[in-house]
CSV table of C-alpha atoms in Angstrom, one decimal:
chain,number,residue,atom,x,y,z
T,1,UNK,CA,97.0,136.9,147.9
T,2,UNK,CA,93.7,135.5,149.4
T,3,UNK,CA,91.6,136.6,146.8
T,4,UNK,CA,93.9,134.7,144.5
T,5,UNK,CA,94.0,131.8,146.6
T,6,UNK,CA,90.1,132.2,147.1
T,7,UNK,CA,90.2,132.6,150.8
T,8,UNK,CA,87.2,134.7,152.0
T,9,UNK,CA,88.1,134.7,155.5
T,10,UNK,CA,91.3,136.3,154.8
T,11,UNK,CA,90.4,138.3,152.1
T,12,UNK,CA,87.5,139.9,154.5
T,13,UNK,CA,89.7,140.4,157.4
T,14,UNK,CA,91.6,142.5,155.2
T,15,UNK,CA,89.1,143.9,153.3
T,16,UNK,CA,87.2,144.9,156.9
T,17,UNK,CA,91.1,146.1,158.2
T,18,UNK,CA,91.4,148.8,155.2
T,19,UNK,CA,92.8,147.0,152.6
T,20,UNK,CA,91.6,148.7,148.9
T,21,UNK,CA,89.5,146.7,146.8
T,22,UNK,CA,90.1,148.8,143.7
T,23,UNK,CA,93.9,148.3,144.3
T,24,UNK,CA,96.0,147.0,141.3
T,25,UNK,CA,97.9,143.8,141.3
T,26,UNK,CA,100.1,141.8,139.1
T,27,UNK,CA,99.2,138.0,139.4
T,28,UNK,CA,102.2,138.0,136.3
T,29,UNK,CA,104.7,140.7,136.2
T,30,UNK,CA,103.6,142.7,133.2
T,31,UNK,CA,99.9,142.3,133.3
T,32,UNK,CA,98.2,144.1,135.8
T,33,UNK,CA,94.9,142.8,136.9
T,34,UNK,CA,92.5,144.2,139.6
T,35,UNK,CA,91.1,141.9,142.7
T,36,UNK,CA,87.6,142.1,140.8
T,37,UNK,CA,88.1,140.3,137.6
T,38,UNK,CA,91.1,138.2,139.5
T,39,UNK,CA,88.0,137.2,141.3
T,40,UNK,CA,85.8,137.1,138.4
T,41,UNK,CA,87.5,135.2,136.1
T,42,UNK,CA,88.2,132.6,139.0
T,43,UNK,CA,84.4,131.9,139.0
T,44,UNK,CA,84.5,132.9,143.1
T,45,UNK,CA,80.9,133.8,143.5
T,46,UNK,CA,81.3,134.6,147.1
T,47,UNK,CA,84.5,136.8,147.0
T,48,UNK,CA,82.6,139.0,144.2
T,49,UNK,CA,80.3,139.4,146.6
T,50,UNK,CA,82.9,140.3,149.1
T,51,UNK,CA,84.2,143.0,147.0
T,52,UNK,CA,81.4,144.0,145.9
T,53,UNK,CA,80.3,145.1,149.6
T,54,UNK,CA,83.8,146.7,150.3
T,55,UNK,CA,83.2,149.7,147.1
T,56,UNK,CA,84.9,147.4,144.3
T,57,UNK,CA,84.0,149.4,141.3
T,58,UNK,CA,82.2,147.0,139.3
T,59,UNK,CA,83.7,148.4,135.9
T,60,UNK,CA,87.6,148.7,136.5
T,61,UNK,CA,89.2,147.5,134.0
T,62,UNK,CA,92.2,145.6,134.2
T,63,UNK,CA,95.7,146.7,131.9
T,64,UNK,CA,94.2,145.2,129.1
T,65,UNK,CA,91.1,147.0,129.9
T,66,UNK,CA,89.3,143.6,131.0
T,67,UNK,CA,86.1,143.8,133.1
T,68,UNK,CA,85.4,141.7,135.6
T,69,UNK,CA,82.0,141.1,133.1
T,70,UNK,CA,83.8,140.4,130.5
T,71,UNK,CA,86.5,138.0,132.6
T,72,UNK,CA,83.5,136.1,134.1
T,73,UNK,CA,81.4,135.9,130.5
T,74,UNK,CA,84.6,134.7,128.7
T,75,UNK,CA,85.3,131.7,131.6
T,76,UNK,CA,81.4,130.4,131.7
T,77,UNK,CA,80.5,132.1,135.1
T,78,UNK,CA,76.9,132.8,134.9
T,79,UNK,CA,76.1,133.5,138.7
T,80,UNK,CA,79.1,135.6,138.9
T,81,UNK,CA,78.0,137.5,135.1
T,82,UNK,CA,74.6,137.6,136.9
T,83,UNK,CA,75.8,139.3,139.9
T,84,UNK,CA,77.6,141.7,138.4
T,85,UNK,CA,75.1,142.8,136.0
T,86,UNK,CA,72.5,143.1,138.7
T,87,UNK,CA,75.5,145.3,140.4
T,88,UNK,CA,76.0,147.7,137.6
T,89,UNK,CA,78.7,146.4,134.9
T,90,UNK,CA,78.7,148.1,131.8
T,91,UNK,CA,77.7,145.0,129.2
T,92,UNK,CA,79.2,147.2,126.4
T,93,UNK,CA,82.6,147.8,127.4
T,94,UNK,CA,85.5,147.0,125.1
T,95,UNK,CA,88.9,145.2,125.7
T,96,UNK,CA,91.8,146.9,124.7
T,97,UNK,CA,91.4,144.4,121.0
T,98,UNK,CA,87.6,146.2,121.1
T,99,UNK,CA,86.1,143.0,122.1
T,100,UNK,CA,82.6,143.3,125.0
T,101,UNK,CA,81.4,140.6,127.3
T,102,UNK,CA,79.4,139.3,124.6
T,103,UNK,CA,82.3,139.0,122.3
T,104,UNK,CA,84.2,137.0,124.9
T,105,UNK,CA,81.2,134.8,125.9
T,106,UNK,CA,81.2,133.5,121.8
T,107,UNK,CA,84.9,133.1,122.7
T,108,UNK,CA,84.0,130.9,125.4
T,109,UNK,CA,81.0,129.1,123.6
T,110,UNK,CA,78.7,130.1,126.3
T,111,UNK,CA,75.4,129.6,125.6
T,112,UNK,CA,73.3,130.9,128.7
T,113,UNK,CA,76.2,134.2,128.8
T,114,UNK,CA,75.3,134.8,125.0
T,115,UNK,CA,71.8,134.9,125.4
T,116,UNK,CA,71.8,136.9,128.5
T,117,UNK,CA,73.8,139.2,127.3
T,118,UNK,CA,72.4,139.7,123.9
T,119,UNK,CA,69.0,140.2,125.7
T,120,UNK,CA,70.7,142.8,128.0
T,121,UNK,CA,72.1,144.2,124.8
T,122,UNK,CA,69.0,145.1,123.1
C-alpha cells in the first residue's frame, strides 16, 4: 500500500526490509497490476526511481500485459517515460489488445510522448 498511496518513506523501508518489487498486486480484485506501472501510471517519478534501484524489472507486464512504459506514455508522464527508457523498457511492447506505448500516447494525445517515442521507434 505505500506505493499506491505514494509514500516513499514507507515504500523504501520495505523495499530496504525485503519486500519484492516484482511482486503482483490487485489494486481491483480481478486486475492484477505490478508496483511498477501502479507507480508509473501514477506519474510518481521518485517511487520509479525507488523501484528501479530495488531490481524492478522495467518490462513486467501487468495482467493485461501493461508496461509500466506504456502506463506512464498513456497518462502524460514524460520524466517517468523518460526514466524508464533511459532504464531499459522495451518501447515496442504490446498490450494484451496489441497496442505499444506509442499507441497509448495517441490515446492520451501526448504530444512530447509521441514524438519521443516515434524517434525512439525508428
Amino acid at each position: 500500500t505505500a506505493v499506491l498511496k505514494k509514500n516513499l518513506a514507507a515504500a523504501e523501508t520495505l523495499l530496504t526490509g525485503g519486500a519484492n518489487p516484482n511482486a503482483v498486486i490487485e489494486v481491483v480484485p480481478g486486475f492484477p497490476t505490478t508496483y511498477l506501472v501502479t507507480a508509473a501510471s501514477g506519474g510518481s517519478l521518485d517511487l520509479v526511481k525507488l523501484l528501479l534501484k530495488h531490481k524492478a524489472q522495467v518490462n513486467q507486464p501487468d495482467g493485461f500485459k501493461v508496461t509500466a512504459l506504456m502506463a506512464a506514455a498513456g497518462k502524460g508522464n514524460k520524466a517517468v517515460v523518460d526514466l524508464l527508457l533511459a532504464s531499459g523498457a522495451d518501447a515496442r511492447a504490446k498490450d494484451e489488445e496489441g497496442k505499444d506505448a506509442l499507441a497509448l500516447a495517441r490515446e492520451g494525445g501526448n504530444p512530447e510522448i509521441i514524438a519521443l517515442l516515434e524517434q525512439k521507434l525508428k
